[in-house]
Tab-separated table of C-alpha atoms in Angstrom:
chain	number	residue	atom	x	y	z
A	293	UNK	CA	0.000	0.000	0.000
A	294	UNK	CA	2.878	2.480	1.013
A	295	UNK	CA	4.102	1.858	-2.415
A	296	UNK	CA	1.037	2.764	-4.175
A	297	UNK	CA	1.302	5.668	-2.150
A	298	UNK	CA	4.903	6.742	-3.504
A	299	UNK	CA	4.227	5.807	-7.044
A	300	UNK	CA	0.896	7.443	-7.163
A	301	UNK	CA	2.894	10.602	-6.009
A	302	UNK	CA	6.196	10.347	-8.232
A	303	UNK	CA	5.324	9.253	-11.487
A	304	UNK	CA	3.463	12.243	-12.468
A	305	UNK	CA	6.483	14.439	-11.145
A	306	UNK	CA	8.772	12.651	-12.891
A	307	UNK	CA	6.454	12.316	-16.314
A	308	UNK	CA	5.800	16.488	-15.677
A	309	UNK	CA	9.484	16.642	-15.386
A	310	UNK	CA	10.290	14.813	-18.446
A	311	UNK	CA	8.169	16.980	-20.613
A	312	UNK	CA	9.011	20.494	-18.940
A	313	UNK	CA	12.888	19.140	-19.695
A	314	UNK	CA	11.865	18.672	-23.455
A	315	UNK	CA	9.314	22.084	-23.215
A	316	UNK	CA	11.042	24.197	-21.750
A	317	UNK	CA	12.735	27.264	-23.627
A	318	UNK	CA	15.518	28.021	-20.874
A	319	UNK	CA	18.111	25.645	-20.702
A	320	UNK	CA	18.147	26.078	-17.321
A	321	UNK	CA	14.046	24.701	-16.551
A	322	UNK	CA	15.202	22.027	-18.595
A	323	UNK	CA	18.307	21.993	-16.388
A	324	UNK	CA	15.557	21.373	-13.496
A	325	UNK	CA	13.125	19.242	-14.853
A	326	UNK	CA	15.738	16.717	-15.529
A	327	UNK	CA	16.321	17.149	-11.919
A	328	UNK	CA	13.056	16.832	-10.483
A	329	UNK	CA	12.878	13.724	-12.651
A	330	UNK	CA	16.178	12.195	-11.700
A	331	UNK	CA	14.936	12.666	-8.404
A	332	UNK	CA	11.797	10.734	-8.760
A	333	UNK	CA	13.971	7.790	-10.442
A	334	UNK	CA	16.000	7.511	-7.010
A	335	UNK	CA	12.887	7.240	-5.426
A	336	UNK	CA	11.752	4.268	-7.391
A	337	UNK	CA	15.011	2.770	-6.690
A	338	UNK	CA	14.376	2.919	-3.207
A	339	UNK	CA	10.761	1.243	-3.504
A	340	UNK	CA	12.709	-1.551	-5.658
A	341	UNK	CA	14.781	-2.147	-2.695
A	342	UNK	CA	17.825	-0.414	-4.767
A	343	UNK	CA	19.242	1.595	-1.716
A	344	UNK	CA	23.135	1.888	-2.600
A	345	UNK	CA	22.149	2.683	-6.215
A	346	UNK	CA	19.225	5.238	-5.523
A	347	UNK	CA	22.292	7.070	-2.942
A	348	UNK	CA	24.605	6.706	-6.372
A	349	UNK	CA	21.519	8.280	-8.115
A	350	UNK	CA	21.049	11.596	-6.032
A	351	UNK	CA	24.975	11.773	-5.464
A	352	UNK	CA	26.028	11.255	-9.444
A	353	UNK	CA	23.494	11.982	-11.495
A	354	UNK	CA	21.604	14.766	-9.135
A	355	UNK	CA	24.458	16.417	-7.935
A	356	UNK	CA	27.509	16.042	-10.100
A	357	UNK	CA	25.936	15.737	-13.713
A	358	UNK	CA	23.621	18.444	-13.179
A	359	UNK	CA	26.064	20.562	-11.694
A	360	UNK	CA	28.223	19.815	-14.827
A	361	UNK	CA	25.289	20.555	-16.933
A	362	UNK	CA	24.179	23.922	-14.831
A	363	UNK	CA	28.313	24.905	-15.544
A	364	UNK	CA	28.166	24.493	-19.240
A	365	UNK	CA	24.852	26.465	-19.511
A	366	UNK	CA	26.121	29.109	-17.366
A	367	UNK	CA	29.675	29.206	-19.434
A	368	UNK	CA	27.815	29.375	-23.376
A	369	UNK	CA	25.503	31.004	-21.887
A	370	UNK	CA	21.462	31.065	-22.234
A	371	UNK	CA	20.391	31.940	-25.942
A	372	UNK	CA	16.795	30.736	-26.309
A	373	UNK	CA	16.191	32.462	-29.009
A	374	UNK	CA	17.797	29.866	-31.669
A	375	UNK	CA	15.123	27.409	-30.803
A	376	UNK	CA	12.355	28.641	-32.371
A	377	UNK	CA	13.562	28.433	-36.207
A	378	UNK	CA	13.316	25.102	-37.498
A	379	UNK	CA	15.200	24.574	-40.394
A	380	UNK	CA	13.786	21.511	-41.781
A	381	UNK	CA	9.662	21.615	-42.489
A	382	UNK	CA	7.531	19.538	-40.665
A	383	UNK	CA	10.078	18.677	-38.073
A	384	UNK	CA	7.828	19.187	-35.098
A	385	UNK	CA	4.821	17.199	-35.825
A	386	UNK	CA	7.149	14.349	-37.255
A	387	UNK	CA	9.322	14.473	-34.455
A	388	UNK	CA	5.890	13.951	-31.906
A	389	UNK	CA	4.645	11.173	-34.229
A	390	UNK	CA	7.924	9.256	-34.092
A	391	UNK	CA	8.123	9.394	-30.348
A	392	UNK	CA	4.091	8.365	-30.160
A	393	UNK	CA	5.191	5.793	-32.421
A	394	UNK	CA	8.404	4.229	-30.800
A	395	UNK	CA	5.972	4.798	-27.008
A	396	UNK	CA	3.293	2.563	-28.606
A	397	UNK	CA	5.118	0.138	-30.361
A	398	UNK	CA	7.311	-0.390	-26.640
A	399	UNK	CA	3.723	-0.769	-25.045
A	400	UNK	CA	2.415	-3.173	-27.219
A	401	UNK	CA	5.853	-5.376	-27.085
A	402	UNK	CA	5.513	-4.745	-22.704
A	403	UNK	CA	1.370	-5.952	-23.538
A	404	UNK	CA	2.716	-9.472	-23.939
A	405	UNK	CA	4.491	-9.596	-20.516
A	406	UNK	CA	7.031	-7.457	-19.156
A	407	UNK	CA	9.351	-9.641	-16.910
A	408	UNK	CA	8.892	-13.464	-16.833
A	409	UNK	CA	8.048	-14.900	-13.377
A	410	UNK	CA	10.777	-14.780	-11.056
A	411	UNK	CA	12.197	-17.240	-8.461
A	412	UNK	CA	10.378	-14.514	-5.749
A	413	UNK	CA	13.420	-14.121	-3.861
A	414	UNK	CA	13.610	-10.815	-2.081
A	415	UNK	CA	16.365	-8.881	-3.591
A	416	UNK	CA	18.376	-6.242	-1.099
A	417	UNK	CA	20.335	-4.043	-2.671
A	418	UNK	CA	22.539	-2.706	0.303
A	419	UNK	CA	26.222	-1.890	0.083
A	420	UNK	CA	27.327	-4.831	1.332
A	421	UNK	CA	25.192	-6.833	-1.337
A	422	UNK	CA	25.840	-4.900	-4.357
A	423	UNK	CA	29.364	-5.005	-3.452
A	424	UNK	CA	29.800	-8.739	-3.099
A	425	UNK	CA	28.190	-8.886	-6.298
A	426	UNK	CA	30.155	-6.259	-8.138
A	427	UNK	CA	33.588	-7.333	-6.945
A	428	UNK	CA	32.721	-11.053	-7.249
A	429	UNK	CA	31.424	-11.889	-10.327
A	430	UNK	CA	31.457	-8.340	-11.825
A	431	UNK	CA	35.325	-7.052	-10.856
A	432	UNK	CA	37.236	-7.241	-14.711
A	433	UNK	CA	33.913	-4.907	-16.151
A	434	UNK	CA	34.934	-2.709	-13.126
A	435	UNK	CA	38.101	-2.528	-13.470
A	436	UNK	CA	37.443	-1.493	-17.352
A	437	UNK	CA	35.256	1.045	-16.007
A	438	UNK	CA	37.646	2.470	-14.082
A	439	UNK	CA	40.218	2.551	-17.395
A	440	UNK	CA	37.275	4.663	-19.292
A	441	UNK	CA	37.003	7.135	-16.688
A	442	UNK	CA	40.368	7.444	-17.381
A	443	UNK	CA	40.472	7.538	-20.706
A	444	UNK	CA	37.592	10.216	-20.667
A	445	UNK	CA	39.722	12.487	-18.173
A	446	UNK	CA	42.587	12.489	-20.440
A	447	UNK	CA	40.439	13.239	-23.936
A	448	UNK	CA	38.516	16.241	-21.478
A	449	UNK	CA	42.045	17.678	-20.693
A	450	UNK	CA	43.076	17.236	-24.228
A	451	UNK	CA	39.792	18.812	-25.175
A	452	UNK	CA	39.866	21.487	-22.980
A	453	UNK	CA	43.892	22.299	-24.138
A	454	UNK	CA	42.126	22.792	-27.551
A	455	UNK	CA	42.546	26.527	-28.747
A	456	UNK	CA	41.354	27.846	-31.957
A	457	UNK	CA	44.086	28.920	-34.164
A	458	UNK	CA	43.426	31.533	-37.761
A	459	UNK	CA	39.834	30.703	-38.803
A	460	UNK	CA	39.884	33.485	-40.893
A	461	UNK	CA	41.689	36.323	-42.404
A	462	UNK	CA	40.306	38.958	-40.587
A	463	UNK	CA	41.167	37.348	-37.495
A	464	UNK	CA	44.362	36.574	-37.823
A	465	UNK	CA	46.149	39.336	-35.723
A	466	UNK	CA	43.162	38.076	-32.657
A	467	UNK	CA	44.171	34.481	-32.677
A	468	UNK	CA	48.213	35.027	-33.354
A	469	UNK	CA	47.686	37.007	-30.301
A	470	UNK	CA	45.909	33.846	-28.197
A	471	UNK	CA	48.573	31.650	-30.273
A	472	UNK	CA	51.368	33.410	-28.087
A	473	UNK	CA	49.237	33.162	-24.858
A	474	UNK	CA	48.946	29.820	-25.158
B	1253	UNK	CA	-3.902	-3.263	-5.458
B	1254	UNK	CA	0.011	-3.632	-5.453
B	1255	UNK	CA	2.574	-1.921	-7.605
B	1256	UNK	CA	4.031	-4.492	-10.032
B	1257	UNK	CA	7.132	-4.692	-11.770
B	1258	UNK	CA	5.028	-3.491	-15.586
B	1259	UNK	CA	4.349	-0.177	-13.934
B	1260	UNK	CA	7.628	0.734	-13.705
B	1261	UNK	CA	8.123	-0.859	-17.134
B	1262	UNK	CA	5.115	1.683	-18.236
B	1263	UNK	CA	6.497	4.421	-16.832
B	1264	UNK	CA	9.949	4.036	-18.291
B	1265	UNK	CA	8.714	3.370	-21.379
B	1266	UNK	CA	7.031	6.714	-21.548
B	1267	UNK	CA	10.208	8.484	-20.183
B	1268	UNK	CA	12.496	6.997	-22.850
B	1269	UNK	CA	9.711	7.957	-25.606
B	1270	UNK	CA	9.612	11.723	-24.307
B	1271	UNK	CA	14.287	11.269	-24.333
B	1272	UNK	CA	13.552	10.527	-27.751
B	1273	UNK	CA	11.026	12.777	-28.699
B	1274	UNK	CA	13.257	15.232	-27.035
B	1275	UNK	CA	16.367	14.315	-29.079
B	1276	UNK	CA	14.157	14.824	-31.945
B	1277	UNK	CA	12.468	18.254	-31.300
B	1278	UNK	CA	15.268	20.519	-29.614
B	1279	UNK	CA	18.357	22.072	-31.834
B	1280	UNK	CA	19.947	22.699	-28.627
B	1281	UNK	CA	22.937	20.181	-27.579
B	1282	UNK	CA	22.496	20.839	-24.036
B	1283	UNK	CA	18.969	20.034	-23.850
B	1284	UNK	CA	19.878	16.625	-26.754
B	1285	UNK	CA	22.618	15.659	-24.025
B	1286	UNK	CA	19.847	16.143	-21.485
B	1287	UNK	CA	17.367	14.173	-22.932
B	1288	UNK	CA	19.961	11.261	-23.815
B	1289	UNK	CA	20.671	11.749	-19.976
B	1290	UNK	CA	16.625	10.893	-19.441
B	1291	UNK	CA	16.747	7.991	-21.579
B	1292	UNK	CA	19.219	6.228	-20.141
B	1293	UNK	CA	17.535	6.536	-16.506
B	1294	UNK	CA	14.512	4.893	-17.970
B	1295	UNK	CA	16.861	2.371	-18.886
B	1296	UNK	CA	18.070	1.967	-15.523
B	1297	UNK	CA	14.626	2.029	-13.845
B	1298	UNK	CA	13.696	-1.065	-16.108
B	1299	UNK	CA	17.064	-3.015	-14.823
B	1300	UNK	CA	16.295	-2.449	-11.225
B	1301	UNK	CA	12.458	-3.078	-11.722
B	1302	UNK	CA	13.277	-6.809	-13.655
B	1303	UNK	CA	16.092	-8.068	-11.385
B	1304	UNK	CA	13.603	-7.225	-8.272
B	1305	UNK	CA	10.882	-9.596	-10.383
B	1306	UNK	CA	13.735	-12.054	-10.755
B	1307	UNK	CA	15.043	-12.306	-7.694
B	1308	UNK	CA	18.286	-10.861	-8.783
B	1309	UNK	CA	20.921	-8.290	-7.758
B	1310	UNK	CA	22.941	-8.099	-11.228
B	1311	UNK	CA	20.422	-5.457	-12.236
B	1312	UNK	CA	21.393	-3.356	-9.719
B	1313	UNK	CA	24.573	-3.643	-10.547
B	1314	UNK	CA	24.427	-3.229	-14.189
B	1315	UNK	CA	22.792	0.254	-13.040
B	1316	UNK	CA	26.135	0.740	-11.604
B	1317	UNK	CA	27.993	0.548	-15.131
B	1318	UNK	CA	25.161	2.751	-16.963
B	1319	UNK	CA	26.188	5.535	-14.833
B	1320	UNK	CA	29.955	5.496	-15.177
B	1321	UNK	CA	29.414	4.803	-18.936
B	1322	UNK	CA	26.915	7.885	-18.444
B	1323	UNK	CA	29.298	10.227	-16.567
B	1324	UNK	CA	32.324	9.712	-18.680
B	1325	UNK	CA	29.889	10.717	-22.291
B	1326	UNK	CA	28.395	13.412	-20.140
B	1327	UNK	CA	31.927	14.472	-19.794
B	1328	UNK	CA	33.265	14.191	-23.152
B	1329	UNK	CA	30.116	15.430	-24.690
B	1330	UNK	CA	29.488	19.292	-22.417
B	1331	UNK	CA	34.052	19.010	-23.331
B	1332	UNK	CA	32.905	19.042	-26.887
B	1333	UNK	CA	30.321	21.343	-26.743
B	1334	UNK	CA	32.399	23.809	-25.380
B	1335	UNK	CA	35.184	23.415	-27.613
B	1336	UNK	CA	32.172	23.653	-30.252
B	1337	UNK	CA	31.095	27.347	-28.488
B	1338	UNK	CA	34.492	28.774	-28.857
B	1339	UNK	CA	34.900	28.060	-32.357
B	1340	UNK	CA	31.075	29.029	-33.423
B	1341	UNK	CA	29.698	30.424	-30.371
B	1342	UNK	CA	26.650	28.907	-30.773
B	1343	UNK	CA	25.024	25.800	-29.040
B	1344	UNK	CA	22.671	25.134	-32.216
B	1345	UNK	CA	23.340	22.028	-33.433
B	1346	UNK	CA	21.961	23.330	-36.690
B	1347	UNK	CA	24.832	25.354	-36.689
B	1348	UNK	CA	26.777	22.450	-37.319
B	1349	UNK	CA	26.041	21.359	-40.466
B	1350	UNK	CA	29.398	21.328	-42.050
B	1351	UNK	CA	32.194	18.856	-41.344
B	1352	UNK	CA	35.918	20.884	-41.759
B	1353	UNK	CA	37.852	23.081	-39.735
């Protein structure tokens, strides 16, 4: 019953914060609709029994990511107004027919049975649990996770070392200038 | 009534539709790397919701690799866009329509 409760009262914030994500002209409503919905997701994990994982949820995705995210937006800064042209025609309405679509076609596959029947066996996702698991049978994908974090660090740095040199004539004395800076 | 496993299934089938939707209606790369973002927690919701039906943790844990493999494109991708804004300063992925220097 308590779980009827909590999904009664987070699906619709996380559906209304899917759509105001997509809706929204600001980048930074949709900035916080993905939140609100991220946040609804942990919650879920939590009513799954995910505990660790809905902690890794608001800790990651909640806090770091959108914090990333909220950084970028802030740095290009907020230019709504290069939304509203659409250069191809008929994007929109194709664009909401393909999603309807791909949702219908997902529902009709889920119609037949979602998950098969189970053994029933409570599942407890503490630390200790999810750990067993992850450095028992899991630990070589692990350890390759940890080389692409890696990997991603270094191509960031290399990314972020990345300066523009001449892009064109009339800005040549600009970037000789940034060339010597650098 | 009880919550069953195909509710969550529902409900993250209707998230990843709007991710995709979403991909699909907004020129702005923010917002597309948001929406992938979305996607990939329905994804996750579905793994946690079928390994509680089966009785299993590795759901769980492959929840646990989404979100590295998650942070590290996050990180890559906002890198690029970035590097994208200095050159064009502009976010439009429309923008972006030619591929040189």
């Amino acid at each position: 019953m308590g779980e009827l409760v909590v999904f009664v009262i987070f699906a619709p914030l996380a559906l209304v914060g899917a759509l105001t994500m997509v809706a929204a002209r600001n980048p930074v409503h949709s900035a916080m609709g993905l939140l609100m919905t991220l946040f609804s997701v942990a919650v879920f994990y939590v009513s799954n029994n995910g505990h660790f994982i809905a902690a890794v949820q608001v800790i990651v995705y909640a806090g770091a990511i959108m914090t990333l995210f909220l950084f970028v937006i802030m740095l290009i800064g907020v230019d709504s107004a290069q939304d509203n042209q659409e250069v191809l025609p008929n994007q929109r309405p194709i664009a909401v027919a393909l999603g309807l679509a791909l949702l219908g076609l997902v529902l009709a596959a889920g119609s037949q049975g979602w998950v098969p029947r189970g053994t029933g066996s409570p599942v407890n996702g503490t630390i200790e649990n999810v750990s067993d698991e992850l450095f028992g049978a899991w630990i070589l994908p692990f350890e390759v996770t940890s080389l692409l974090l890696i990997i991603a660090s270094v191509g960031t740095i290399a990314l972020a070392q990345f300066r523009p040199r001449a892009i064109a004539g009339d800005e040549a004395d600009e970037s000789a200038v940034d060339g010597e800076l650098v | 009534m009880s919550v069953t496993p195909g509710w969550y299934m529902i409900l993250a089938a209707v998230l990843f539709a709007i991710g995709a939707s979403g991909i699909l209606l907004r020129r702005n790369a923010l917002v597309m790397f948001m929406s992938i973002e979305l996607m990939l927690n329905a994804v996750n919701l579905t793994f946690v919701a079928a390994g509680r039906q089966l009785g299993t943790l590795e759901g769980q844990v492959s929840v646990v690799f989404v979100m590295v493999v998650a942070a590290a494109e996050v990180v890559v991708g906002l890198a690029i866009i970035v590097a994208v804004f200095r050159k064009r300063a502009t976010a439009s992925v429309d923008e972006l329509s030619e591929l040189r220097g």
